[in-house]
Short mmCIF file of C-alpha atoms in Angstrom, two decimals:
data_model
loop_
_atom_site.label_atom_id
_atom_site.label_comp_id
_atom_site.label_asym_id
_atom_site.label_seq_id
_atom_site.Cartn_x
_atom_site.Cartn_y
_atom_site.Cartn_z
CA UNK I 1 16.21 2.53 55.02
CA UNK I 2 14.53 1.57 51.79
CA UNK I 3 16.69 -0.29 49.30
CA UNK I 4 17.30 0.79 45.71
CA UNK I 5 17.96 -1.11 42.48
CA UNK I 6 20.91 -0.24 40.28
CA UNK I 7 20.27 -1.06 36.63
CA UNK I 8 23.17 -3.17 35.33
CA UNK I 9 21.72 -3.88 31.90
CA UNK I 10 18.44 -3.60 30.03
CA UNK I 11 17.34 -5.78 27.15
CA UNK I 12 15.12 -4.64 24.30
CA UNK I 13 12.88 -2.45 26.47
CA UNK I 14 12.26 -1.95 30.18
CA UNK I 15 9.52 0.41 31.36
CA UNK I 16 8.21 1.50 34.75
CA UNK I 17 4.50 0.68 34.89
CA UNK I 18 1.72 0.68 37.48
CA UNK I 19 -2.11 0.65 37.35
CA UNK I 20 -2.00 3.61 34.94
CA UNK I 21 -3.44 7.12 35.00
CA UNK I 22 -7.20 7.12 34.43
CA UNK I 23 -9.01 10.46 34.20
CA UNK I 24 -7.15 12.26 31.40
CA UNK I 25 -8.56 10.60 28.26
CA UNK I 26 -10.65 13.66 27.32
CA UNK I 27 -7.45 15.70 26.92
CA UNK I 28 -5.56 13.07 24.94
CA UNK I 29 -3.79 11.00 27.60
CA UNK I 30 -4.94 7.42 27.95
CA UNK I 31 -4.73 5.21 31.01
CA UNK I 32 -1.62 3.26 29.94
CA UNK I 33 -0.22 1.14 32.82
CA UNK I 34 1.03 -2.45 32.85
CA UNK I 35 0.19 -4.15 29.53
CA UNK I 36 -0.61 -7.42 31.35
CA UNK I 37 -2.47 -6.07 34.37
CA UNK I 38 -3.11 -9.54 35.77
CA UNK I 39 0.61 -10.39 35.88
CA UNK I 40 1.43 -6.98 37.34
CA UNK I 41 -1.23 -7.37 40.06
CA UNK I 42 -0.04 -10.88 40.88
CA UNK I 43 3.44 -9.49 41.50
CA UNK I 44 2.03 -6.84 43.84
CA UNK I 45 0.07 -9.51 45.75
CA UNK I 46 3.07 -11.83 46.15
CA UNK I 47 5.34 -9.11 47.59
CA UNK I 48 2.40 -7.95 49.74
CA UNK I 49 2.66 -4.20 49.13
CA UNK I 50 -0.88 -3.41 48.06
CA UNK I 51 -2.16 -1.79 44.88
CA UNK I 52 -0.81 1.00 42.72
CA UNK I 53 2.93 0.61 43.24
CA UNK I 54 5.15 0.55 40.19
CA UNK I 55 6.98 -2.48 38.79
CA UNK I 56 9.40 -2.95 35.89
CA UNK I 57 7.86 -4.29 32.68
CA UNK I 58 10.59 -6.22 30.87
CA UNK I 59 10.22 -7.03 27.17
CA UNK I 60 11.84 -10.40 26.31
CA UNK I 61 14.26 -10.45 29.28
CA UNK I 62 17.70 -8.88 29.33
CA UNK I 63 17.27 -6.87 32.54
CA UNK I 64 19.86 -7.16 35.32
CA UNK I 65 19.64 -5.16 38.56
CA UNK I 66 21.94 -4.99 41.59
CA UNK I 67 20.37 -4.50 45.02
CA UNK I 68 21.60 -1.51 47.01
CA UNK I 69 20.29 -2.64 50.39
CA UNK I 70 18.21 -5.77 50.86
CA UNK I 71 15.31 -6.20 48.43
CA UNK I 72 12.38 -8.59 48.23
CA UNK I 73 11.32 -9.26 44.64
CA UNK I 74 9.23 -11.51 42.39
CA UNK I 75 9.07 -12.07 38.64
CA UNK I 76 5.62 -12.66 37.08
CA UNK I 77 4.20 -12.59 33.55
CA UNK I 78 6.31 -14.13 30.78
CA UNK I 79 8.43 -16.79 32.53
CA UNK I 80 11.88 -15.29 32.01
CA UNK I 81 14.55 -17.64 33.39
CA UNK I 82 15.83 -15.67 36.37
CA UNK I 83 19.08 -15.94 38.30
CA UNK I 84 20.41 -14.48 41.54
CA UNK I 85 24.20 -14.10 41.33
CA UNK I 86 24.13 -16.81 38.66
CA UNK I 87 21.98 -19.33 40.58
CA UNK I 88 18.51 -19.97 39.13
CA UNK I 89 15.46 -18.82 41.09
CA UNK I 90 11.87 -19.86 40.39
CA UNK I 91 9.20 -17.85 38.55
CA UNK I 92 6.34 -16.26 40.53
CA UNK I 93 8.32 -16.96 43.69
CA UNK I 94 9.35 -14.53 46.41
CA UNK I 95 13.13 -13.92 46.23
CA UNK I 96 15.27 -12.28 48.91
CA UNK I 97 18.04 -10.28 47.23
CA UNK I 98 20.91 -9.52 49.64
CA UNK I 99 22.76 -6.19 49.37
CA UNK I 100 25.13 -6.21 46.39
CA UNK I 101 23.56 -9.26 44.74
CA UNK I 102 22.49 -9.17 41.11
CA UNK I 103 19.18 -10.45 39.75
CA UNK I 104 19.14 -11.17 36.00
CA UNK I 105 16.24 -12.03 33.68
CA UNK I 106 16.87 -14.13 30.57
CA UNK I 107 14.71 -14.57 27.47
CA UNK I 108 11.36 -16.20 28.28
CA UNK I 109 10.46 -19.32 26.25
CA UNK I 110 6.87 -18.11 25.90
CA UNK I 111 5.15 -14.76 26.32
CA UNK I 112 6.56 -11.28 25.83
CA UNK I 113 6.45 -9.20 29.01
CA UNK I 114 7.77 -10.11 32.46
CA UNK I 115 7.16 -8.00 35.57
CA UNK I 116 9.90 -7.52 38.14
CA UNK I 117 8.12 -6.34 41.27
CA UNK I 118 10.16 -5.15 44.23
CA UNK I 119 8.48 -4.91 47.62
CA UNK I 120 7.78 -1.18 48.17
CA UNK I 121 7.55 -0.46 44.45
CA UNK I 122 9.78 1.52 42.07
CA UNK I 123 9.56 4.99 43.61
CA UNK I 124 10.40 7.32 40.72
CA UNK I 125 8.46 10.61 40.55
CA UNK I 126 4.86 10.15 39.38
CA UNK I 127 3.53 12.16 36.42
CA UNK I 128 -0.18 13.06 36.58
CA UNK I 129 -0.64 10.66 39.47
CA UNK I 130 1.02 7.61 37.92
CA UNK I 131 4.49 6.17 37.40
CA UNK I 132 3.46 4.49 34.14
CA UNK I 133 5.24 5.32 30.90
CA UNK I 134 2.77 5.85 28.07
CA UNK I 135 4.65 5.06 24.87
CA UNK I 136 2.05 6.84 22.71
CA UNK I 137 1.43 10.12 24.56
CA UNK I 138 5.03 10.16 25.89
CA UNK I 139 3.79 10.94 29.39
CA UNK I 140 5.54 9.30 32.35
CA UNK I 141 9.03 8.42 33.54
CA UNK I 142 11.87 7.84 31.06
CA UNK I 143 12.74 4.16 30.45
CA UNK I 144 15.41 2.98 32.95
CA UNK I 145 18.91 2.71 31.47
CA UNK I 146 22.14 1.03 32.54
CA UNK I 147 23.66 2.86 35.49
CA UNK I 148 20.35 4.32 36.73
CA UNK I 149 19.61 3.86 40.42
CA UNK I 150 15.89 3.26 40.92
CA UNK I 151 14.60 4.20 44.37
CA UNK I 152 12.34 1.69 46.12
CA UNK I 153 9.44 2.91 48.26
CA UNK I 154 8.65 2.02 51.86
CA UNK I 155 6.54 -1.15 51.77
CA UNK I 156 3.62 0.02 53.90
CA UNK I 157 1.44 -2.15 56.08
CA UNK I 158 1.05 -5.47 54.25
CA UNK I 159 3.28 -8.52 54.30
CA UNK I 160 3.79 -11.38 51.86
CA UNK I 161 1.50 -14.30 52.61
CA UNK I 162 2.61 -16.76 49.94
CA UNK I 163 6.07 -17.69 48.67
CA UNK I 164 5.08 -19.09 45.32
CA UNK I 165 2.14 -19.20 42.92
CA UNK I 166 1.81 -22.03 40.41
CA UNK I 167 0.44 -20.77 37.09
CA UNK I 168 0.23 -21.90 33.51
CA UNK I 169 2.75 -19.74 31.62
CA UNK I 170 1.28 -17.10 29.28
CA UNK I 171 1.47 -17.87 25.59
CA UNK I 172 1.63 -21.44 24.35
CA UNK I 173 2.18 -23.61 21.33
CA UNK I 174 -0.65 -23.64 18.85
CA UNK I 175 -3.48 -21.14 18.58
CA UNK I 176 -4.15 -18.67 21.40
CA UNK I 177 -7.82 -18.03 22.09
CA UNK I 178 -8.96 -14.49 22.97
CA UNK I 179 -12.51 -13.94 24.20
CA UNK I 180 -14.39 -11.00 22.66
CA UNK I 181 -17.61 -9.15 23.48
CA UNK I 182 -19.67 -7.12 20.98
CA UNK I 183 -18.19 -3.76 20.00
CA UNK I 184 -20.23 -0.62 19.28
CA UNK I 185 -19.85 -1.03 15.49
CA UNK I 186 -20.41 -4.78 15.14
CA UNK I 187 -23.14 -4.03 12.57
CA UNK I 188 -20.56 -2.50 10.21
CA UNK I 189 -19.15 -5.97 9.56
CA UNK I 190 -22.42 -7.87 9.47
CA UNK I 191 -23.23 -8.03 13.17
CA UNK I 192 -22.50 -10.21 16.17
CA UNK I 193 -24.67 -13.05 14.90
CA UNK I 194 -23.05 -12.96 11.48
CA UNK I 195 -19.53 -13.85 12.63
CA UNK I 196 -18.36 -10.22 12.41
CA UNK I 197 -17.41 -10.37 8.75
CA UNK I 198 -14.97 -13.23 9.25
CA UNK I 199 -13.25 -11.79 12.34
CA UNK I 200 -14.53 -14.71 14.37
CA UNK I 201 -13.48 -18.06 13.02
CA UNK I 202 -10.38 -16.96 11.14
CA UNK I 203 -6.92 -17.85 12.44
CA UNK I 204 -4.98 -14.59 12.64
CA UNK I 205 -1.24 -14.03 12.85
CA UNK I 206 0.26 -11.34 15.08
CA UNK I 207 2.38 -9.17 12.80
CA UNK I 208 5.74 -7.57 13.60
CA UNK I 209 4.11 -4.15 13.58
CA UNK I 210 2.85 -4.66 17.16
CA UNK I 211 3.75 -2.87 20.37
CA UNK I 212 2.21 -1.52 23.61
CA UNK I 213 -0.24 0.52 21.50
CA UNK I 214 -1.72 -2.49 19.78
CA UNK I 215 -1.40 -5.75 17.91
CA UNK I 216 -1.86 -5.77 14.17
CA UNK I 217 -3.38 -9.02 12.95
CA UNK I 218 -2.78 -10.40 9.49
CA UNK I 219 -3.51 -13.50 7.44
CA UNK I 220 -7.15 -12.83 6.63
CA UNK I 221 -9.54 -9.91 6.03
CA UNK I 222 -12.67 -8.70 7.76
CA UNK I 223 -15.35 -7.78 5.22
CA UNK I 224 -17.50 -4.68 5.68
CA UNK I 225 -21.25 -5.21 5.41
CA UNK I 226 -22.56 -3.75 2.14
CA UNK I 227 -24.72 -1.11 3.84
CA UNK I 228 -21.63 0.27 5.60
CA UNK I 229 -19.12 -0.19 2.76
CA UNK I 230 -18.32 3.47 2.13
CA UNK I 231 -19.36 5.04 5.42
CA UNK I 232 -16.77 7.08 7.31
CA UNK I 233 -16.81 6.87 11.08
CA UNK I 234 -16.64 10.16 12.98
CA UNK I 235 -13.80 9.93 15.50
CA UNK I 236 -14.89 8.21 18.74
CA UNK I 237 -13.45 7.02 22.06
CA UNK I 238 -11.47 3.78 22.31
CA UNK I 239 -11.00 1.25 25.13
CA UNK I 240 -8.18 -1.19 25.86
CA UNK I 241 -9.00 -4.44 24.05
CA UNK I 242 -10.93 -2.70 21.26
CA UNK I 243 -10.77 -4.61 17.95
CA UNK I 244 -10.79 -1.99 15.22
CA UNK I 245 -11.19 -2.74 11.53
CA UNK I 246 -9.50 -0.25 9.16
CA UNK I 247 -10.51 -0.14 5.46
CA UNK I 248 -7.89 -2.77 4.53
CA UNK I 249 -9.74 -5.33 6.69
CA UNK I 250 -6.76 -6.32 8.85
CA UNK I 251 -7.81 -5.77 12.48
CA UNK I 252 -5.93 -3.89 15.17
CA UNK I 253 -6.30 -5.02 18.80
CA UNK I 254 -5.60 -2.08 21.10
CA UNK I 255 -3.48 -2.59 24.21
CA UNK I 256 -2.52 -0.42 27.22
CA UNK I 257 -1.14 2.60 25.29
CA UNK I 258 -4.01 2.82 22.77
CA UNK I 259 -5.00 6.23 21.37
CA UNK I 260 -7.93 7.81 23.23
CA UNK I 261 -9.99 8.11 20.05
CA UNK I 262 -10.02 6.42 16.67
CA UNK I 263 -11.68 6.86 13.29
CA UNK I 264 -12.35 3.24 12.26
CA UNK I 265 -15.15 0.99 13.51
CA UNK I 266 -14.60 -1.03 16.69
CA UNK I 267 -16.50 -4.26 16.00
CA UNK I 268 -15.55 -6.26 19.12
CA UNK I 269 -13.82 -5.73 22.47
CA UNK I 270 -11.59 -8.24 24.26
CA UNK I 271 -12.48 -9.17 27.83
CA UNK I 272 -10.05 -7.69 30.39
CA UNK I 273 -8.43 -11.10 30.88
CA UNK I 274 -8.06 -11.62 27.12
CA UNK I 275 -6.51 -8.15 26.77
CA UNK I 276 -3.89 -9.21 29.34
CA UNK I 277 -3.14 -12.37 27.36
CA UNK I 278 -3.03 -10.41 24.09
CA UNK I 279 -0.22 -8.32 25.62
CA UNK I 280 1.83 -11.53 25.91
CA UNK I 281 1.53 -12.52 22.22
CA UNK I 282 4.61 -12.41 20.02
CA UNK I 283 4.87 -11.54 16.35
CA UNK I 284 4.13 -14.76 14.46
CA UNK I 285 1.79 -16.17 17.13
CA UNK I 286 -1.54 -17.52 15.86
CA UNK I 287 -4.77 -16.32 17.50
CA UNK I 288 -8.45 -16.94 17.18
CA UNK I 289 -11.12 -14.57 18.57
CA UNK I 290 -13.87 -16.40 20.45
CA UNK I 291 -17.23 -14.67 21.01
CA UNK I 292 -18.65 -14.70 24.54
CA UNK I 293 -21.89 -13.14 25.69
CA UNK X 1 -37.48 23.98 17.14
CA UNK X 2 -37.84 22.96 20.77
CA UNK X 3 -34.42 23.22 22.35
CA UNK X 4 -35.01 21.55 25.72
CA UNK X 5 -36.70 18.22 25.09
CA UNK X 6 -33.76 16.06 26.09
CA UNK X 7 -31.00 14.52 24.02
CA UNK X 8 -31.83 11.37 22.02
CA UNK X 9 -29.14 8.76 22.70
CA UNK X 10 -28.24 5.25 21.65
CA UNK X 11 -26.18 3.35 24.24
CA UNK X 12 -23.86 0.86 22.50
CA UNK X 13 -21.71 -1.91 24.03
CA UNK X 14 -17.96 -1.30 24.41
CA UNK X 15 -16.67 -4.26 26.42
CA UNK X 16 -16.62 -5.09 30.13
CA UNK X 17 -15.68 -1.65 31.39
CA UNK X 18 -17.35 0.98 29.16
CA UNK X 19 -20.37 2.01 27.12
CA UNK X 20 -20.43 4.22 24.02
CA UNK X 21 -23.23 6.79 23.90
CA UNK X 22 -24.10 7.82 20.35
CA UNK X 23 -25.89 11.10 19.68
CA UNK X 24 -27.04 13.04 16.60
CA UNK X 25 -24.37 15.72 16.31
CA UNK X 26 -21.59 17.66 17.96
CA UNK X 27 -23.94 20.08 19.72
CA UNK X 28 -25.57 17.11 21.43
CA UNK X 29 -22.12 15.73 22.32
CA UNK X 30 -21.23 18.98 24.07
CA UNK X 31 -24.59 19.28 25.85
CA UNK X 32 -24.51 15.63 26.99
CA UNK X 33 -20.84 15.90 28.00
CA UNK X 34 -21.69 18.85 30.29
CA UNK X 35 -24.67 16.98 31.79
CA UNK X 36 -22.81 13.69 32.32
CA UNK X 37 -19.72 15.43 33.70
CA UNK X 38 -21.72 16.95 36.56
CA UNK X 39 -23.35 13.58 37.36
CA UNK X 40 -19.94 11.86 37.19
CA UNK X 41 -18.48 14.50 39.53
CA UNK X 42 -21.14 13.63 42.14
CA UNK X 43 -19.98 10.03 41.76
CA UNK X 44 -23.06 8.31 43.20
CA UNK X 45 -24.41 4.86 42.25
CA UNK X 46 -22.88 3.42 39.07
CA UNK X 47 -20.95 6.68 38.55
CA UNK X 48 -18.62 5.89 41.45
CA UNK X 49 -16.73 3.51 39.12
CA UNK X 50 -16.50 5.97 36.19
CA UNK X 51 -12.99 7.28 35.50
CA UNK X 52 -13.30 8.96 32.09
CA UNK X 53 -15.80 10.63 29.77
CA UNK X 54 -14.33 10.80 26.29
CA UNK X 55 -16.22 12.98 23.82
CA UNK X 56 -15.97 12.13 20.12
CA UNK X 57 -17.47 13.77 17.05
CA UNK X 58 -20.90 12.13 17.53
CA UNK X 59 -20.46 10.10 20.69
CA UNK X 60 -19.31 9.98 24.28
CA UNK X 61 -17.40 7.03 25.68
CA UNK X 62 -18.05 6.38 29.38
CA UNK X 63 -15.18 4.38 30.88
CA UNK X 64 -15.72 2.68 34.23
CA UNK X 65 -13.69 0.29 36.35
CA UNK X 66 -13.65 -3.50 36.27
CA UNK X 67 -16.58 -4.01 38.65
CA UNK X 68 -18.86 -1.37 37.13
CA UNK X 69 -22.60 -2.05 36.81
CA UNK X 70 -22.89 -1.24 33.11
CA UNK X 71 -26.65 -1.89 33.00
CA UNK X 72 -27.26 0.64 35.79
CA UNK X 73 -24.81 3.04 34.15
CA UNK X 74 -26.64 2.78 30.81
CA UNK X 75 -30.00 3.45 32.52
CA UNK X 76 -28.56 6.49 34.27
CA UNK X 77 -27.06 7.81 31.01
CA UNK X 78 -30.50 7.57 29.35
CA UNK X 79 -32.18 9.35 32.28
CA UNK X 80 -29.61 12.17 32.33
CA UNK X 81 -29.87 12.56 28.55
CA UNK X 82 -33.68 12.68 28.67
CA UNK X 83 -33.56 15.47 31.27
CA UNK X 84 -30.69 17.42 29.69
CA UNK X 85 -30.98 20.83 28.07
CA UNK X 86 -30.28 20.47 24.37
CA UNK X 87 -29.35 24.12 23.90
CA UNK X 88 -26.05 24.26 22.02
CA UNK X 89 -24.94 27.59 23.48
CA UNK X 90 -23.35 26.17 26.65
CA UNK X 91 -20.12 28.06 26.11
CA UNK X 92 -21.85 31.37 25.36
CA UNK X 93 -22.03 34.53 27.46
CA UNK X 94 -20.82 34.14 31.01
CA UNK X 95 -18.44 31.27 30.33
CA UNK X 96 -14.73 32.01 30.34
CA UNK X 97 -13.11 32.46 26.92
CA UNK X 98 -9.51 31.34 26.44
CA UNK X 99 -7.68 33.78 24.16
CA UNK X 100 -4.89 32.34 22.03
CA UNK X 101 -2.35 34.81 20.59
CA UNK X 102 -1.37 33.95 17.01
CA UNK X 103 1.21 35.23 14.54
CA UNK X 104 -0.41 34.53 11.17
CA UNK X 105 2.79 33.41 9.46
CA UNK X 106 2.01 29.78 8.57
CA UNK X 107 3.45 28.22 5.40
CA UNK X 108 -0.03 27.27 4.14
CA UNK X 109 -1.67 30.68 4.61
CA UNK X 110 -1.47 31.37 0.88
CA UNK X 111 -2.89 27.95 -0.01
CA UNK X 112 -5.77 28.47 2.42
CA UNK X 113 -6.51 31.84 0.83
CA UNK X 114 -6.51 30.21 -2.62
CA UNK X 115 -8.69 27.29 -1.48
CA UNK X 116 -11.25 29.55 0.19
CA UNK X 117 -11.22 32.34 -2.38
CA UNK X 118 -10.41 34.84 0.37
CA UNK X 119 -7.46 37.17 0.70
CA UNK X 120 -4.86 36.38 3.36
CA UNK X 121 -6.19 39.32 5.39
CA UNK X 122 -9.72 37.87 5.10
CA UNK X 123 -8.50 34.47 6.31
CA UNK X 124 -6.94 36.07 9.38
CA UNK X 125 -10.08 38.12 10.01
CA UNK X 126 -12.31 35.06 9.61
CA UNK X 127 -10.16 33.01 11.98
CA UNK X 128 -10.11 35.68 14.69
CA UNK X 129 -13.58 37.25 14.50
CA UNK X 130 -15.80 34.30 15.43
CA UNK X 131 -15.32 32.26 18.62
CA UNK X 132 -14.42 28.58 18.48
CA UNK X 133 -15.26 25.86 20.97
CA UNK X 134 -13.38 22.72 22.06
CA UNK X 135 -15.31 19.72 20.78
CA UNK X 136 -13.05 16.87 21.79
CA UNK X 137 -9.43 15.87 22.28
CA UNK X 138 -7.29 13.00 21.07
CA UNK X 139 -4.27 12.66 18.75
CA UNK X 140 -1.83 14.03 21.37
CA UNK X 141 -1.90 15.33 24.96
CA UNK X 142 -3.54 18.76 24.97
CA UNK X 143 -4.60 18.62 21.30
CA UNK X 144 -8.11 20.06 21.01
CA UNK X 145 -10.41 19.84 17.99
CA UNK X 146 -12.04 23.31 17.79
CA UNK X 147 -15.41 23.77 16.08
CA UNK X 148 -17.64 26.72 15.32
CA UNK X 149 -15.65 29.50 13.75
CA UNK X 150 -16.26 30.81 10.24
CA UNK X 151 -17.61 28.14 7.86
CA UNK X 152 -15.72 29.76 4.95
CA UNK X 153 -12.51 28.36 6.49
CA UNK X 154 -13.32 24.72 5.68
CA UNK X 155 -10.31 23.39 3.80
CA UNK X 156 -9.13 19.84 3.09
CA UNK X 157 -6.04 18.36 4.70
CA UNK X 158 -2.85 18.64 2.69
CA UNK X 159 -2.37 15.95 0.03
CA UNK X 160 0.88 14.87 1.67
CA UNK X 161 1.11 15.12 5.46
CA UNK X 162 4.22 16.76 6.89
CA UNK X 163 6.61 14.49 8.77
CA UNK X 164 7.14 17.23 11.34
CA UNK X 165 4.77 20.05 12.26
CA UNK X 166 6.35 22.41 14.81
CA UNK X 167 4.73 22.69 18.24
CA UNK X 168 2.59 25.86 18.44
CA UNK X 169 1.45 25.62 14.82
CA UNK X 170 -2.11 26.90 14.34
CA UNK X 171 -3.93 24.82 11.77
CA UNK X 172 -7.13 24.17 9.83
CA UNK X 173 -8.63 20.96 8.42
CA UNK X 174 -12.23 20.11 7.58
CA UNK X 175 -14.60 21.55 10.16
CA UNK X 176 -11.79 22.03 12.67
CA UNK X 177 -9.07 24.36 13.82
CA UNK X 178 -6.36 23.36 16.30
CA UNK X 179 -3.01 24.27 17.82
CA UNK X 180 -0.35 21.53 17.77
CA UNK X 181 0.77 21.15 21.42
CA UNK X 182 4.14 19.73 20.43
CA UNK X 183 6.11 18.86 17.33
CA UNK X 184 4.51 15.88 15.60
CA UNK X 185 3.59 14.60 12.14
CA UNK X 186 0.48 16.26 10.71
CA UNK X 187 -1.55 16.87 7.58
CA UNK X 188 -3.43 20.03 8.51
CA UNK X 189 -3.04 23.42 6.78
CA UNK X 190 -0.72 25.60 8.87
CA UNK X 191 -1.80 29.24 9.05
CA UNK X 192 0.07 30.59 12.05
CA UNK X 193 2.13 30.15 15.19
CA UNK X 194 1.24 30.58 18.84
CA UNK X 195 3.29 30.74 22.03
CA UNK X 196 0.33 29.47 24.08
CA UNK X 197 1.29 26.44 26.19
CA UNK X 198 -1.35 23.87 25.31
CA UNK X 199 0.00 21.12 27.54
CA UNK X 200 2.08 21.22 30.72
CA UNK X 201 2.07 18.26 33.10
CA UNK X 202 3.26 20.56 35.90
CA UNK X 203 0.16 22.76 35.50
CA UNK X 204 -3.25 22.04 37.03
CA UNK X 205 -5.07 21.24 34.81
CA UNK X 206 -2.33 20.27 32.34
CA UNK X 207 -4.47 20.91 29.25
CA UNK X 208 -5.23 24.56 28.39
CA UNK X 209 -8.25 23.50 26.33
CA UNK X 210 -10.79 21.02 27.68
CA UNK X 211 -14.05 19.94 25.98
CA UNK X 212 -16.64 22.73 26.01
CA UNK X 213 -14.12 25.57 26.44
CA UNK X 214 -14.73 28.69 24.31
CA UNK X 215 -11.67 29.91 22.41
CA UNK X 216 -10.85 33.12 20.56
CA UNK X 217 -7.76 33.54 18.39
CA UNK X 218 -6.09 36.96 18.62
CA UNK X 219 -3.87 38.33 15.85
CA UNK X 220 -0.66 39.59 17.47
CA UNK X 221 1.02 40.53 14.17
CA UNK X 222 4.63 39.68 13.38
CA UNK X 223 3.90 38.08 10.01
CA UNK X 224 7.01 37.19 8.05
#
């Protein structure tokens, strides 16, 4: 029989997330899914249950779950100090959780979002083909709360092939570097060759007004090119990683739960890997955007 | 004017997994959306990676997966656009029309009459007599920006947006009309109320109004 996880406590925010629900953007529902897809996928690879199964995305630790039945789990993403019945277990390492044992995630020293992946996946009912919670469109399962029993799916054909993956932790001291490609409206801020109106080169600070929808950056201003100073942009589609510049000049970097369309120019777009790392930045972190072509 | 010489497009970069296709106007958006949607449905070549086509007011975003061949996708977009029929009357005779029942009892009906110089009865007549068409979505699940309609109904947004607009509110702003699928903040002028279910995740498809759909509002009385 498949095990289940009983939620003992949640911290600031725990969400069920998977690869997301592509295919509904034209009717106002974005893809959503794990904010740090790389960390989520690593968890799925370590437990060996293939793609598309749901994990728990844990914001700044605080989650404790008790195993009902025997569970095989791993924690990836932000390196939350993790314990099994009070004894520490290693990050990005396969952990066998005996029936009745409790796994608890503390506050990570760096990064923002940890992924608790259980072999078989969190098997709550999917909505529009996905178990992801979209915090903007409010589509998807309700956030798990204390006392909830989360069903775990049957693991399928694969098996774990590694016990541990050594990784540099996300987030670090100093300035984080995020790689950007040209956006469709680069010309509005002077163009790719012109440093994007100061977007590239400046050291930005992640503000407190940041969430799964996007990061707001402060500390400098992006200047509009004169030819585009008073032009209004007709609403157009947005991608994850889009760097949008509103009239105030303080950029917004869109993450997993971004709106499907926006009315301000997107002047650059983060690479997929940089968008994952952006999802691990905390308010107050310093970032620099680095052009790649 | 020749109506079938293809759609001029500009394909702009939008990161590793998408391209933004800019066109001249909303009619071209709708014509290109219809053409690209049928190519995407076939799913051959670079289209096999495409997950979403997102129409905007003057553009279409083509979203593909992580290993998409964006150069091949851009070439295909240009070819499809060059061969597409530019006629704006895609949603005309023959296409299904979604009828939306409305009680014209909105709190801003009087303001809209004053802004347009029409009587309240004229506003209702103008809103119901001409068909509308879904241009694009966004803002909230199932929210559809409707265009067409009677040009006399162009009104600005309210100076101060409402914190809470009830779900089912029928509204006007700028070139658009819309029905709020659920209660949310909003700055549009509210002219009526509808019981139509715009969004239901248990329904297939969940959205009542998808891009290109023709819409007619029907006055069902019951004004307060």
